Structures are given as C-alpha cells and as structure tokens.
Tab-separated table of N, CA and C in Angstrom:
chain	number	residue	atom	x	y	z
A	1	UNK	N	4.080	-10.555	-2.545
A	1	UNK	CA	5.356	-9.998	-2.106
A	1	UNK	C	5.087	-8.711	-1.330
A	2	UNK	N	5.956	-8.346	-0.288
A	2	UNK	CA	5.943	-7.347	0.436
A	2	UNK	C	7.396	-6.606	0.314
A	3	UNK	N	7.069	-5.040	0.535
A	3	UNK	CA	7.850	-3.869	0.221
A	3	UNK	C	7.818	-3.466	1.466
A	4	UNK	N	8.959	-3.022	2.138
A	4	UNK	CA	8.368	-2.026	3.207
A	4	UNK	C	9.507	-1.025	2.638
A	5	UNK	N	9.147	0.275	2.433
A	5	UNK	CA	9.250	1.574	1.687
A	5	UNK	C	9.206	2.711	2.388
A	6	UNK	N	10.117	3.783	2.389
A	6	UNK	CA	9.685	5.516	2.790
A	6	UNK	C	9.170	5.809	1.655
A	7	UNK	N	8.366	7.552	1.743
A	7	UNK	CA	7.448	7.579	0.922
A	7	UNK	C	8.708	8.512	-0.237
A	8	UNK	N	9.981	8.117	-0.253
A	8	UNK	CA	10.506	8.355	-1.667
A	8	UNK	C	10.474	7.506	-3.041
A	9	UNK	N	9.874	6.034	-2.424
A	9	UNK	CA	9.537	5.046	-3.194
A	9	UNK	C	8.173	5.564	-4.068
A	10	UNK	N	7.497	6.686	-4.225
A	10	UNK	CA	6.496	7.165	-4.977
A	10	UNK	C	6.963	7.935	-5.795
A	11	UNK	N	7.822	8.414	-5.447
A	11	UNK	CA	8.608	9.456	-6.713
A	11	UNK	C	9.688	9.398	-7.309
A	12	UNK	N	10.254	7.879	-7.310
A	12	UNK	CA	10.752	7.147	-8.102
A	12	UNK	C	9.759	6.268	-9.250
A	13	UNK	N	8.707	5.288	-8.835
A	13	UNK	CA	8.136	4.446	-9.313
A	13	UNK	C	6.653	4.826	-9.443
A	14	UNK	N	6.387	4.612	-10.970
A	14	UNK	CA	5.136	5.449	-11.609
A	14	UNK	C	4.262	4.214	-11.335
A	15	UNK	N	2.975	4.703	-10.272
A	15	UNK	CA	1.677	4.004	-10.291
A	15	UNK	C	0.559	4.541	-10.808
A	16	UNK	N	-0.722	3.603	-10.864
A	16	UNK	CA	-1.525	4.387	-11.237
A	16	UNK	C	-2.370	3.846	-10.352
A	17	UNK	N	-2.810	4.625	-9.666
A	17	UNK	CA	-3.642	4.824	-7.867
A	17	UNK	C	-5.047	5.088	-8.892
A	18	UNK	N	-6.081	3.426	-8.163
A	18	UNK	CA	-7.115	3.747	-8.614
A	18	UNK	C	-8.099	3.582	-7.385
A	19	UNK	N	-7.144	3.932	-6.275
A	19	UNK	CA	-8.282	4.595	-4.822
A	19	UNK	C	-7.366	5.253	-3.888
A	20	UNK	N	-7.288	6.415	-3.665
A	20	UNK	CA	-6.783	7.094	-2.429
A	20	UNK	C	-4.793	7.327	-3.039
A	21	UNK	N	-4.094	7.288	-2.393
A	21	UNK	CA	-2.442	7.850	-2.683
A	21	UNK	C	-1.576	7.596	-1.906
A	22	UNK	N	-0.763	7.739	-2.188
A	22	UNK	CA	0.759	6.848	-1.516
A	22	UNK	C	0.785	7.853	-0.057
A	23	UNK	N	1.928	7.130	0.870
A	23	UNK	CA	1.670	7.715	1.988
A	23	UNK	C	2.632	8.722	2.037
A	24	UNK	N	2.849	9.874	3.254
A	24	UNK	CA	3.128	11.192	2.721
A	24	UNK	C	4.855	10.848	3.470
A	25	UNK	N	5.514	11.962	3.075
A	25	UNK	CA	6.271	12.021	4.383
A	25	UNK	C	6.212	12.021	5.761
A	26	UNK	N	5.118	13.032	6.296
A	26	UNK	CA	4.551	13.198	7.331
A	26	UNK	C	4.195	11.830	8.389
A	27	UNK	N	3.736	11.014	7.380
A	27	UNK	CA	3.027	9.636	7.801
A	27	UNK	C	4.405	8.340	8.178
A	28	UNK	N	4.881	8.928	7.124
A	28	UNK	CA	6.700	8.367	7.310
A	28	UNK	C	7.558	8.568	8.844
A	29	UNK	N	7.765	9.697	8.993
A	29	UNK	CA	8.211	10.476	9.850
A	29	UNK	C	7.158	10.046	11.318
A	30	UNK	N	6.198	10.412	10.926
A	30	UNK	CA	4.924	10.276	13.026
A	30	UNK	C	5.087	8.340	12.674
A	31	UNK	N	5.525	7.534	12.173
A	31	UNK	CA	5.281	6.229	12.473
A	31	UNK	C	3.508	5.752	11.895
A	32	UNK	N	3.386	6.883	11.735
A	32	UNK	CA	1.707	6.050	10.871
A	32	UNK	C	1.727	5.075	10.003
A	33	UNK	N	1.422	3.777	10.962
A	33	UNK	CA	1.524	2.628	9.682
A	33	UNK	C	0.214	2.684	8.607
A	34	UNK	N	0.825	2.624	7.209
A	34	UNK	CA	0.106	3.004	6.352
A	34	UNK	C	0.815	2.294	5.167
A	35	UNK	N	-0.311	1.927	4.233
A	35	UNK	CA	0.235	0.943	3.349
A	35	UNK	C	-0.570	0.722	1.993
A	36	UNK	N	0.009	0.681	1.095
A	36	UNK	CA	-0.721	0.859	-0.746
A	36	UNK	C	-0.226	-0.601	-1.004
A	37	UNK	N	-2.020	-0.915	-1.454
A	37	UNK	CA	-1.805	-2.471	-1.592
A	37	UNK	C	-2.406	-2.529	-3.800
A	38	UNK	N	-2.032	-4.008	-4.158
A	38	UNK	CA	-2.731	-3.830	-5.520
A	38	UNK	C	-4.028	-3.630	-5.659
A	39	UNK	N	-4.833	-3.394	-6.925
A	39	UNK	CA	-6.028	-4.140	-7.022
A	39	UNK	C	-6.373	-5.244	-6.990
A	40	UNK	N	-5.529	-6.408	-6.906
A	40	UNK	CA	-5.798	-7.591	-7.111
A	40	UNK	C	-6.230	-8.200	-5.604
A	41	UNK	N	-4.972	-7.311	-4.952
A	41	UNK	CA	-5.079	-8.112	-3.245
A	41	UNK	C	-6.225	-7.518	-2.516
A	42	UNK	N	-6.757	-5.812	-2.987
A	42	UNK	CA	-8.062	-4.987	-2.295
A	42	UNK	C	-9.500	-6.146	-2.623
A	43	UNK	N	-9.571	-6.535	-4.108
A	43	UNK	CA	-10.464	-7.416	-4.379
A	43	UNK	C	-10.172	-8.510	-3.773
A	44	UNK	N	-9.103	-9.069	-3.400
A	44	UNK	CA	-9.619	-10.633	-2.856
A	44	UNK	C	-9.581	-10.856	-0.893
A	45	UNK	N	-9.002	-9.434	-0.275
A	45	UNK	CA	-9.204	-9.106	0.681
A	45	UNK	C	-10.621	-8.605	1.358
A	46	UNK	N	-10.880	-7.180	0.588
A	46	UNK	CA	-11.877	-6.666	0.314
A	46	UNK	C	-13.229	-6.743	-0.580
A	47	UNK	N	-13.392	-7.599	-1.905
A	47	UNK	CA	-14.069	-7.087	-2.643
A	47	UNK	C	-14.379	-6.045	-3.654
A	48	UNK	N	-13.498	-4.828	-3.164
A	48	UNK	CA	-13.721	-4.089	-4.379
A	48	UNK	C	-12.172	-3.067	-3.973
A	49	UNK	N	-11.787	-2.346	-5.145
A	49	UNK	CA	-10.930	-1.748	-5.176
A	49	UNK	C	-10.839	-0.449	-4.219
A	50	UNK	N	-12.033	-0.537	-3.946
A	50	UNK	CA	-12.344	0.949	-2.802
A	50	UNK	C	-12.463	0.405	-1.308
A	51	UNK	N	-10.665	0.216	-1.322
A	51	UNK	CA	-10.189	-0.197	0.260
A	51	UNK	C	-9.525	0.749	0.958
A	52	UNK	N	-9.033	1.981	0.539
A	52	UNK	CA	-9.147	2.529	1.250
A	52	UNK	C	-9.537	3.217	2.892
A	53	UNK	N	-8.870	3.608	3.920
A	53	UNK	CA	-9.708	3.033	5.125
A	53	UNK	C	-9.686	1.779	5.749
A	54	UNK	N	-9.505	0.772	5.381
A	54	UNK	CA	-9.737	-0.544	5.895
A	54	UNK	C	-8.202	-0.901	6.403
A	55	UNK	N	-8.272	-1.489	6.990
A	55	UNK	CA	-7.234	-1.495	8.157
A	55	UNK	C	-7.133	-3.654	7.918
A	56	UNK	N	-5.621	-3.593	7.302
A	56	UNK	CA	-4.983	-4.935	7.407
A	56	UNK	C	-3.962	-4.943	8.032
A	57	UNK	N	-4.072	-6.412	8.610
A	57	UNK	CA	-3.375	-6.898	9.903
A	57	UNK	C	-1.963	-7.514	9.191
A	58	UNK	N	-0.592	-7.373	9.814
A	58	UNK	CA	0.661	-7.610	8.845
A	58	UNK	C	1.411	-7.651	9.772
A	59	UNK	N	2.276	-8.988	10.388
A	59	UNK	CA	3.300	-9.311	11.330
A	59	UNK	C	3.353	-8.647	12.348
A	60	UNK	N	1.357	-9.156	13.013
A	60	UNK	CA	0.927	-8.551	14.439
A	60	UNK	C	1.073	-6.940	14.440
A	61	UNK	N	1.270	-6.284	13.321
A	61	UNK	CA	0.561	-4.845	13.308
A	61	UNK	C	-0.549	-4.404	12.707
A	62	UNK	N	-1.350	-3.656	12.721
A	62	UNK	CA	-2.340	-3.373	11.938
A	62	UNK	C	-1.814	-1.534	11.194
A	63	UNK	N	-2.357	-2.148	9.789
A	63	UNK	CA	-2.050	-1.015	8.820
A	63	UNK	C	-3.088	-0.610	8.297
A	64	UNK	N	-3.338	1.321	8.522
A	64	UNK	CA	-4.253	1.552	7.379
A	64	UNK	C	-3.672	1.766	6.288
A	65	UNK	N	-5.372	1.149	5.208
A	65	UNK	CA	-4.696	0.880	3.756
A	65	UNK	C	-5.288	2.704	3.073
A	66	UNK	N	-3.893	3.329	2.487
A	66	UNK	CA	-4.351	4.869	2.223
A	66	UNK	C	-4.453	5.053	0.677
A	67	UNK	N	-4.041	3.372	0.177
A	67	UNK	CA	-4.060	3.505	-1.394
A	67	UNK	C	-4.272	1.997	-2.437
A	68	UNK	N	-4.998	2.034	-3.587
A	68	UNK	CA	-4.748	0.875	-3.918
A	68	UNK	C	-4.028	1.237	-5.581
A	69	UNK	N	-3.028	0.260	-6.123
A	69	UNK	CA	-2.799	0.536	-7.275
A	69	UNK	C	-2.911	-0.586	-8.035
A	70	UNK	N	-3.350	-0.034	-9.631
A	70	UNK	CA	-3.190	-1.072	-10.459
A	70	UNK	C	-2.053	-2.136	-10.787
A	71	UNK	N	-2.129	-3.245	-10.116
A	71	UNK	CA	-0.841	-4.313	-10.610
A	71	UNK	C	-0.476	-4.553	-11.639
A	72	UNK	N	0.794	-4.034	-12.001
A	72	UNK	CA	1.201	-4.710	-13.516
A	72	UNK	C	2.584	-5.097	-12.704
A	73	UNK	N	2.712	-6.010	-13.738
A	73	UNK	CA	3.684	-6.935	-13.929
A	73	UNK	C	4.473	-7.905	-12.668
A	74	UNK	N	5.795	-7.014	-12.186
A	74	UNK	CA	6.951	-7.647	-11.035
A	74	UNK	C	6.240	-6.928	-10.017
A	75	UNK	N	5.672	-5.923	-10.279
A	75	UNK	CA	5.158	-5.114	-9.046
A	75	UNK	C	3.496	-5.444	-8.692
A	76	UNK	N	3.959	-6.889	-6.954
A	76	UNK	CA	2.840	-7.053	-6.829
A	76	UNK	C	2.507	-6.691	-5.771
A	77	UNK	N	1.037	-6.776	-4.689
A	77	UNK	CA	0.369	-7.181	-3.942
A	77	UNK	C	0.771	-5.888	-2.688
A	78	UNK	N	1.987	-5.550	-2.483
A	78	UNK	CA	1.737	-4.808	-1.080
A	78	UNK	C	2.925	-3.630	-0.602
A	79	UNK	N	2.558	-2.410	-0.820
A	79	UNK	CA	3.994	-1.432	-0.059
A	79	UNK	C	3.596	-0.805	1.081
C-alpha cells in the first residue's frame, strides 16, 4: 500500500525508524521527492534495511528513500 503524506503525518503516527527519518518540512515545501519505506519492502527491494540513499522509481518518478521503518501491523510498505 501507498501513502502519499506531508511531513505532519510523523507527528501524528509513532514509528520506529531503523535507518535515516521522516522527511522534513523543508523537503515538503522545495518538492523533494522523498519517501520512508518498511523494513520489509528495503529488504526485498534492497537487501538490507540500510536503504537509505537509494533512489526508487514510483509512477515514472524517482524518489529518494530518507527512511526505513519497522512494519507493524495496517501500516505497510510505503509513505
């Protein structure tokens, strides 16, 4: 499932970021596509949870990835 989110969606909803952090306002505001994916999707994209940096491709845009978080539950795969 996909989220597309401003970065007030971080300070509502408690993650636990186990590479890098949600994207800022700043990044909101200049159009920096930027995007916090699970651990589940960094490992089967990437290999390891330290995706950070890596740049995925998403309805002919490319996004850097600035965070990954642990998946639990309804909350999956991509903001």
């Amino acid at each position: 499932a996909i989220k597309f989110t401003d970065d007030g969606f971080w300070k509502v909803f408690d993650f636990t970021f186990l590479a890098g952090g949600p994207f800022t306002h700043t990044d909101w505001e200049s159009g920096i596509r930027k995007a916090v994916i699970s651990d589940k999707l960094a490992r089967r994209l990437f290999g390891t949870v330290e995706a950070v940096g890596q740049t995925l491709r998403m309805n002919y845009a490319d996004y850097r990835i600035c965070g990954v978080v642990k998946e639990s539950g309804c909350r999956k795969f991509l903001w």
